[in-house]
mmCIF file of C-alpha atoms in Angstrom:
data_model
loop_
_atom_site.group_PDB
_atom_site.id
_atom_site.type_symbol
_atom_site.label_atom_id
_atom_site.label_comp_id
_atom_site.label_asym_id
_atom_site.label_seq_id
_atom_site.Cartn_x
_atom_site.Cartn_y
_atom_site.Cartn_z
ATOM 1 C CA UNK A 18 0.590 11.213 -17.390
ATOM 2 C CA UNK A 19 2.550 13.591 -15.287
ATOM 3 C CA UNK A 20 5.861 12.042 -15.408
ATOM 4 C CA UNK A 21 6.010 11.402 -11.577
ATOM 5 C CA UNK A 22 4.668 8.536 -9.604
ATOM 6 C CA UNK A 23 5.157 7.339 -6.127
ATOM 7 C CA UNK A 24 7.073 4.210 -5.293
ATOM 8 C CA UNK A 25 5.627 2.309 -2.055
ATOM 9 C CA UNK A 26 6.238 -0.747 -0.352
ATOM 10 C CA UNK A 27 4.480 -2.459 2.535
ATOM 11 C CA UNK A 28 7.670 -3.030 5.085
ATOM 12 C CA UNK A 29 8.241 -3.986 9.231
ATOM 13 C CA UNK A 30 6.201 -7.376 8.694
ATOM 14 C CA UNK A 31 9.107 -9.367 9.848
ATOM 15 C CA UNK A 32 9.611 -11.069 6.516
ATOM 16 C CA UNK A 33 11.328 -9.188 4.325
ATOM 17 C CA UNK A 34 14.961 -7.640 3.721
ATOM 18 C CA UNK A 35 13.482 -4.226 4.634
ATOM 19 C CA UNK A 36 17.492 -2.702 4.749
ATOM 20 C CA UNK A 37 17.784 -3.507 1.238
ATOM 21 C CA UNK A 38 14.310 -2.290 -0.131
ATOM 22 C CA UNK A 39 14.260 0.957 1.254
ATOM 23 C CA UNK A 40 17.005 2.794 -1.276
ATOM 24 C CA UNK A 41 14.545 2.484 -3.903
ATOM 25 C CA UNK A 42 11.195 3.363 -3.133
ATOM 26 C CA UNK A 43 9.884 6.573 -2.034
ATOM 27 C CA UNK A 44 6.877 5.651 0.600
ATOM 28 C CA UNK A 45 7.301 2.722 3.387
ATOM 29 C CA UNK A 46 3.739 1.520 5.323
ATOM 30 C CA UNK A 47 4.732 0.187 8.068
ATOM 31 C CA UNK A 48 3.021 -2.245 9.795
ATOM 32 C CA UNK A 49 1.773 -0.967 13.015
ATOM 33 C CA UNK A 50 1.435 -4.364 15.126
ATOM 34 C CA UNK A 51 -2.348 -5.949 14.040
ATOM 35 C CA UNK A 52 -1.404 -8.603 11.210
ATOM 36 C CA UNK A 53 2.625 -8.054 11.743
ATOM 37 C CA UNK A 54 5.024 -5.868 12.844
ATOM 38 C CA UNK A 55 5.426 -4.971 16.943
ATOM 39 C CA UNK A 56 7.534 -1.759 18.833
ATOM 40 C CA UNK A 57 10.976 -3.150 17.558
ATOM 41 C CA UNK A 58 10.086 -3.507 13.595
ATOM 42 C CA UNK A 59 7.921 -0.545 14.087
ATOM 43 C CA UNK A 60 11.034 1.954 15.263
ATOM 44 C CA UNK A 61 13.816 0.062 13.136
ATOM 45 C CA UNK A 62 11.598 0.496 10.161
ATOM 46 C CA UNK A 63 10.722 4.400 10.952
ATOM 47 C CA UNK A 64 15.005 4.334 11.378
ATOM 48 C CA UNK A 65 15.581 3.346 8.412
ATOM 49 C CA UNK A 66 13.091 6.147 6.515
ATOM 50 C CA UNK A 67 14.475 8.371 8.149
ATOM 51 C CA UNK A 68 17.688 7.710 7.202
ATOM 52 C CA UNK A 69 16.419 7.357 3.639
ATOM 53 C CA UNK A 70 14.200 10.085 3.710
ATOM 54 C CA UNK A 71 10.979 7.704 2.592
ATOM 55 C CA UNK A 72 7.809 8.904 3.506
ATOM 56 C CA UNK A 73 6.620 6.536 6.411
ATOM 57 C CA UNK A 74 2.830 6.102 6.749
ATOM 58 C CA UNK A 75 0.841 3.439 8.424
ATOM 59 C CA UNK A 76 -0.510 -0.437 7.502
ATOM 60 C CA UNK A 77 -3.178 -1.364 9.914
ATOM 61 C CA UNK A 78 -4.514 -4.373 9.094
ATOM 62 C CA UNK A 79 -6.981 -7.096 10.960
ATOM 63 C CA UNK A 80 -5.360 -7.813 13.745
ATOM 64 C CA UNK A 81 -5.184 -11.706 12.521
ATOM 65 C CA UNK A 82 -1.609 -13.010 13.100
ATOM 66 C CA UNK A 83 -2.140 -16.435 11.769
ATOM 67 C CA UNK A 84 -3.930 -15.400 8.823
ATOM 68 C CA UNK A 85 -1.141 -12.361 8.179
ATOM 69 C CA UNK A 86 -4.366 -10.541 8.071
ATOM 70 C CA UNK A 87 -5.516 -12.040 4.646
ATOM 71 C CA UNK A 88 -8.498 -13.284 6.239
ATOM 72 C CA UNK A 89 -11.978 -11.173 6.332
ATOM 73 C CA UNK A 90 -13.657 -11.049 9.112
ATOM 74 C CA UNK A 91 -16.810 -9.988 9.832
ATOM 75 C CA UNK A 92 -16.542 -7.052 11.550
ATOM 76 C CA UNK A 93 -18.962 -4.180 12.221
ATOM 77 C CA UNK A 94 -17.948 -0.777 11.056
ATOM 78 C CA UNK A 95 -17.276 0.943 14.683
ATOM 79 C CA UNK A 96 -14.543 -1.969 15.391
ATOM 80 C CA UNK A 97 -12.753 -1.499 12.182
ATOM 81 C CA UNK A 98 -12.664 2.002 12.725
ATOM 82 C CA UNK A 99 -11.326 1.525 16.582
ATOM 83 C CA UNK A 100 -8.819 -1.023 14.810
ATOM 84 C CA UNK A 101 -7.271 1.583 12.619
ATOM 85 C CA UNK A 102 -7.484 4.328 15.293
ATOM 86 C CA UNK A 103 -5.714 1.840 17.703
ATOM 87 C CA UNK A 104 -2.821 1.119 14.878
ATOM 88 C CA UNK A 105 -2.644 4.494 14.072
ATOM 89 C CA UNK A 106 -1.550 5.452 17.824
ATOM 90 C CA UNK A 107 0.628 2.763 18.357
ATOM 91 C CA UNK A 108 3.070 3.891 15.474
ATOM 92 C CA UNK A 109 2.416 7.767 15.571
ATOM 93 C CA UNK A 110 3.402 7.595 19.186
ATOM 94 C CA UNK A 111 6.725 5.371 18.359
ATOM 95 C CA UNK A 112 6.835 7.739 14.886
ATOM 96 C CA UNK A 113 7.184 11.052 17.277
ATOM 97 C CA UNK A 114 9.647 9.656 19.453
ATOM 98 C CA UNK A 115 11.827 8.680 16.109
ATOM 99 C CA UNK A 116 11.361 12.541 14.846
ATOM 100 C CA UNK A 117 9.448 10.920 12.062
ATOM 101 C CA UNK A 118 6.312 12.397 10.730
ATOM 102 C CA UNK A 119 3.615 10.182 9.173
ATOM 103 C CA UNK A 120 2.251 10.922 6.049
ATOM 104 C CA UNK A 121 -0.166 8.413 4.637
ATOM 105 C CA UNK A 122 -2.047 5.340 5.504
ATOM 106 C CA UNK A 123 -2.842 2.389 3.515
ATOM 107 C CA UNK A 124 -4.921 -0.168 5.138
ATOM 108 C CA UNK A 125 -3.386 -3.874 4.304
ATOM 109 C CA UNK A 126 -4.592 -7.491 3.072
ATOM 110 C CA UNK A 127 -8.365 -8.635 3.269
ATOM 111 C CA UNK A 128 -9.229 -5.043 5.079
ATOM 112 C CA UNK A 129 -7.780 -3.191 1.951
ATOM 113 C CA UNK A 130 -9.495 -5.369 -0.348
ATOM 114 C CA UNK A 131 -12.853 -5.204 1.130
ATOM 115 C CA UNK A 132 -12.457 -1.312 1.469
ATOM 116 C CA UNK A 133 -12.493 -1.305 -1.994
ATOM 117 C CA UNK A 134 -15.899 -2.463 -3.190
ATOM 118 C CA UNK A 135 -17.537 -2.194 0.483
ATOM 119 C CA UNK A 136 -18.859 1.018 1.353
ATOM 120 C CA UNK A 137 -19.593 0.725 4.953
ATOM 121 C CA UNK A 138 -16.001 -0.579 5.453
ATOM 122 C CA UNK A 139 -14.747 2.424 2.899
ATOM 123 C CA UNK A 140 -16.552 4.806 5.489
ATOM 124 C CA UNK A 141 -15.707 3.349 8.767
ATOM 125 C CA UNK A 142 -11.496 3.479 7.914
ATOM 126 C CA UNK A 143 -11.798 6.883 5.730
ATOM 127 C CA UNK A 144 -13.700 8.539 9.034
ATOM 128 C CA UNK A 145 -10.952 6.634 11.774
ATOM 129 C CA UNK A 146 -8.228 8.690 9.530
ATOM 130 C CA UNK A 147 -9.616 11.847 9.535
ATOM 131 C CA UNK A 148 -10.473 11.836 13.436
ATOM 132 C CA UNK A 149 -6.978 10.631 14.013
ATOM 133 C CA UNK A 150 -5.230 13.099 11.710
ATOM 134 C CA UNK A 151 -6.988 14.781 8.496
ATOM 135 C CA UNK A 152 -3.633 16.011 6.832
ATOM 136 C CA UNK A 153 -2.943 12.093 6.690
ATOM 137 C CA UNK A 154 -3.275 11.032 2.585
ATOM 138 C CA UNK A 155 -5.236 7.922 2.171
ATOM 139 C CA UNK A 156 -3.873 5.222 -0.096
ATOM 140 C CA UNK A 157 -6.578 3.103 -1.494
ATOM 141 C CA UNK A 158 -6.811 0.944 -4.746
ATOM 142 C CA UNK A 159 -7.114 3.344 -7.489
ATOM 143 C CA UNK A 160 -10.980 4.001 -8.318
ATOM 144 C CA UNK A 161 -12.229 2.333 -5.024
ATOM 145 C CA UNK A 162 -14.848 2.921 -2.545
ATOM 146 C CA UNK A 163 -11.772 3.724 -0.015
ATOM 147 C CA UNK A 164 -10.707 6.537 -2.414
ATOM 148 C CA UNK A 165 -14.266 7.726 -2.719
ATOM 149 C CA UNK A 166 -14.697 7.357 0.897
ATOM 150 C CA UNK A 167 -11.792 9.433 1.931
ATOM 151 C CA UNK A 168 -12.588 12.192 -0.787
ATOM 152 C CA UNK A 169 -15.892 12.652 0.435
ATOM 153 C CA UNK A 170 -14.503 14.075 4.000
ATOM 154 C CA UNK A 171 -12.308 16.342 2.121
ATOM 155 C CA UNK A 172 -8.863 13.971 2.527
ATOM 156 C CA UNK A 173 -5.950 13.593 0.360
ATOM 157 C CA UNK A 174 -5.975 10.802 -1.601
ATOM 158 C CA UNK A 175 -3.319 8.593 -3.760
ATOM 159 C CA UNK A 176 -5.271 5.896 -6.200
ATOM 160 C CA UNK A 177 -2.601 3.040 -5.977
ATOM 161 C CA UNK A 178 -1.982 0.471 -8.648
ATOM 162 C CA UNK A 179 0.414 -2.756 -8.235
ATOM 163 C CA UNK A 180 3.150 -3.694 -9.854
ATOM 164 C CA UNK A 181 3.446 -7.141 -9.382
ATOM 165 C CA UNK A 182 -0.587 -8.261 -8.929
ATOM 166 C CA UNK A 183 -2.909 -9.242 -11.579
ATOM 167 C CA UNK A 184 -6.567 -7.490 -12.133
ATOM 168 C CA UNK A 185 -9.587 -7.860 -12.818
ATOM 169 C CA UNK A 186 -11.735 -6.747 -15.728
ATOM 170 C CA UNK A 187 -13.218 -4.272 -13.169
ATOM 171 C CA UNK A 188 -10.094 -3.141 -12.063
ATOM 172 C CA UNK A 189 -9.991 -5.073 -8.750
ATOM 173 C CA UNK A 190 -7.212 -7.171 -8.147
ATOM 174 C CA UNK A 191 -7.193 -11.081 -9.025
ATOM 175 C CA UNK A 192 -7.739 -13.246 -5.529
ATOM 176 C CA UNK A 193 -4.619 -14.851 -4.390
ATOM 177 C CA UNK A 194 -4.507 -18.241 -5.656
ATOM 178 C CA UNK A 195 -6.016 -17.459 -8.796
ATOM 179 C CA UNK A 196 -4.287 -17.926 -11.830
ATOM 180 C CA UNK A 197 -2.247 -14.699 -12.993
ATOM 181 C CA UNK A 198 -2.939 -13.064 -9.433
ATOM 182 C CA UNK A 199 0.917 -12.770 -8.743
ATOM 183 C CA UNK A 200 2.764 -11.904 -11.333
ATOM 184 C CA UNK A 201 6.356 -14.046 -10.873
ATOM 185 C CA UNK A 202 8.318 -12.782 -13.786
ATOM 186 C CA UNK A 203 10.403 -9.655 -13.492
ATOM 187 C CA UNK A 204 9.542 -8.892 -17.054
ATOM 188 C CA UNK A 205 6.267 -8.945 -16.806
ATOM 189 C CA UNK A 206 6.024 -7.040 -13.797
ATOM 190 C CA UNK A 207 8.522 -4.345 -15.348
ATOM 191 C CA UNK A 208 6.084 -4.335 -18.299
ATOM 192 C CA UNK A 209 3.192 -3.816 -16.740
ATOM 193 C CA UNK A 210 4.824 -0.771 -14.299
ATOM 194 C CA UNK A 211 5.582 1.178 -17.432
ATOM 195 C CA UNK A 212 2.148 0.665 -18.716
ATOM 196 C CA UNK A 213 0.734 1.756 -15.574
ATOM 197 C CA UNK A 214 3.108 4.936 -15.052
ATOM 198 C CA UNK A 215 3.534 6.082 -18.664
ATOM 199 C CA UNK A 216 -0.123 5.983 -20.102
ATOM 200 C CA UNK A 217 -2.284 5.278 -17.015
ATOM 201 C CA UNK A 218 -3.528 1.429 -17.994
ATOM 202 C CA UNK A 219 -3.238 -2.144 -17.200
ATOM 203 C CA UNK A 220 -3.590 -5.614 -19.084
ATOM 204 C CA UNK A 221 -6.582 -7.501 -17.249
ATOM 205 C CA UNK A 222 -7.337 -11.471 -17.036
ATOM 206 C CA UNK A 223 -9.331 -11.876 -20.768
ATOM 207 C CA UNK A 224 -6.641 -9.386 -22.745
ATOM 208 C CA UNK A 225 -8.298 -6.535 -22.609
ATOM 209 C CA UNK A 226 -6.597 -2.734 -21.718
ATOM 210 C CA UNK A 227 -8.330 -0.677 -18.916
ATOM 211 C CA UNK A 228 -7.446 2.831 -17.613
ATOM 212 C CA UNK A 229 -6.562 3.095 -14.035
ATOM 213 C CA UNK A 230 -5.206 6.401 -12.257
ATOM 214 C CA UNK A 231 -1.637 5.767 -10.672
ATOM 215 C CA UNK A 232 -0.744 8.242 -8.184
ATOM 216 C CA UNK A 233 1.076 5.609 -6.062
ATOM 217 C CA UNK A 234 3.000 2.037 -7.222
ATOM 218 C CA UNK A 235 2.990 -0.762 -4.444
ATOM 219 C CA UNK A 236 5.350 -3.080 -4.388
ATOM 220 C CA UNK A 237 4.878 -6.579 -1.870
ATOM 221 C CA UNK A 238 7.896 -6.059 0.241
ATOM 222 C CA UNK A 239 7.024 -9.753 2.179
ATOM 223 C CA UNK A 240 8.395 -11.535 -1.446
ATOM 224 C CA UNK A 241 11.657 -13.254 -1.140
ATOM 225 C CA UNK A 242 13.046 -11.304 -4.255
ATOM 226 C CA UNK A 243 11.401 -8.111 -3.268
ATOM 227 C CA UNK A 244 14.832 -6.191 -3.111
ATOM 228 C CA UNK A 245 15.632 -7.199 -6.763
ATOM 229 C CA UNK A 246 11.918 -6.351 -8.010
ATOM 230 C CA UNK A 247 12.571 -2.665 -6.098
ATOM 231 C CA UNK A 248 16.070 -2.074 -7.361
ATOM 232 C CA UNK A 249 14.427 -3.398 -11.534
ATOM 233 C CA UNK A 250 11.618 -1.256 -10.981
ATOM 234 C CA UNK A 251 13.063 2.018 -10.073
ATOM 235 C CA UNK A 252 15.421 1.847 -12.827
ATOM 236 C CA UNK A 253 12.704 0.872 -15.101
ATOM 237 C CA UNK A 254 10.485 3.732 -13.988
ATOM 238 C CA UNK A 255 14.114 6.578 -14.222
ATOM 239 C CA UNK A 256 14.665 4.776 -17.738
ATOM 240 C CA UNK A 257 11.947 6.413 -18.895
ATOM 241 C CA UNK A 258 11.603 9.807 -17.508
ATOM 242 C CA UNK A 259 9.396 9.434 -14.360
ATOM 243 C CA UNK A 260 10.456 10.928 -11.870
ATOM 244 C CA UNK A 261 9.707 8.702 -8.257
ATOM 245 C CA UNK A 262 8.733 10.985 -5.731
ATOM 246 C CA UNK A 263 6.560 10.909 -2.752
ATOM 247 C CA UNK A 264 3.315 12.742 -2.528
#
């Protein structure tokens, strides 16, 4: 491994202790007003990067409120695309009046999920991206159809891997309310960052070791001890020798 890895948390969803999250991790996506977030959380979260100096990039997600956009819904490929394009504006417009310059997006919930093994859905938010802005790096779950997706039109892209979520023997990760999908204990979360970080593999649901490319670490900032799961990990991830860095 390289030594350096990214440190990212999903933030302005109006549930979390974004003030005390943002010290330690190097990449915020914000969410730009579909399943959370709205022109206050939007500008106070792009405030506090700045003042950080965390890479901000976008979260557009379904634009499902109720469901907190974990819900799929069936949606052709031309509205997802117009659903990202529309999130996208909504924060780069609030982003340039901040002085803040986006640098990623990372689609959130059911619509990230799906992105992963659906390559319509892949297509339809790789393609909204590069319209909207091709210097723009694409976080997707690492060895997806989203990174494939974006690669394919000649985007940057950062193969992200979780620090507190269980996976899959393929690599996916576990549904919520599955067994092992959230992983609780600080320990074991800790444990399985260094795996992922230091050698490039993960633990799955059976025992056995796969390899999965980590370019980017996500952190859940909408847990209620997501502040002491940042501040553990970072120091974690420095114990060792990797640097955290955004891309």
């Amino acid at each position: 491994m390289s030594g350096r890895i990214d440190f990212n948390c999903d933030l302005g969803e109006g549930c979390g202790d974004d003030a005390a999250i943002l010290p330690y991790v190097s990449s915020a996506n914000i969410a730009c007003g579909g399943h959370a977030g709205d022109e206050a959380t939007m500008r106070a979260t792009l405030r506090l990067c700045r003042a950080h100096g965390v890479a901000a990039g976008a979260h557009p997600g379904y634009e499902d409120r109720e469901h907190f956009g974990r819900r799929t819904l069936a949606l052709p490929g031309e509205d997802i695309a117009a659903l990202v394009r529309r999130q996208l504006q909504r924060l780069a417009a609030i982003a340039a009046e901040e002085g803040v310059a986006l640098t990623h997006v990372k689609p959130h919930g059911a619509l990230y999920n799906l992105a992963a093994d659906d390559r319509s859905v892949a297509d339809a938010i790789a393609g909204a991206v590069a319209q909207f802005d091709p210097t723009l790096i694409v976080f997707g779950l690492a060895q997806s159809e989203l990174t494939d997706a974006a690669q394919r039109l000649g985007l940057r892209v950062a193969h992200e891997v979780f620090a507190e979520r269980g996976y899959a023997g393929n690599g996916r990760l576990l549904p919520r309310g599955q067994p092992g999908a959230v992983i609780e204990s600080l320990d074991a979360a800790i444990a399985q960052v260094r795996e992922l970080a230091l050698h490039g593999r993960v633990r799955v649901a059976g025992g056995e070791t796969i390899a999965l490319r980590a370019d980017t670490l996500c952190l859940h900032g909408d847990r209620s001890d997501a502040p002491q799961f940042a501040r553990a990990v970072r120091a974690a991830l420095e114990a060792q020798g990797v640097r955290v860095a955004a891309l």
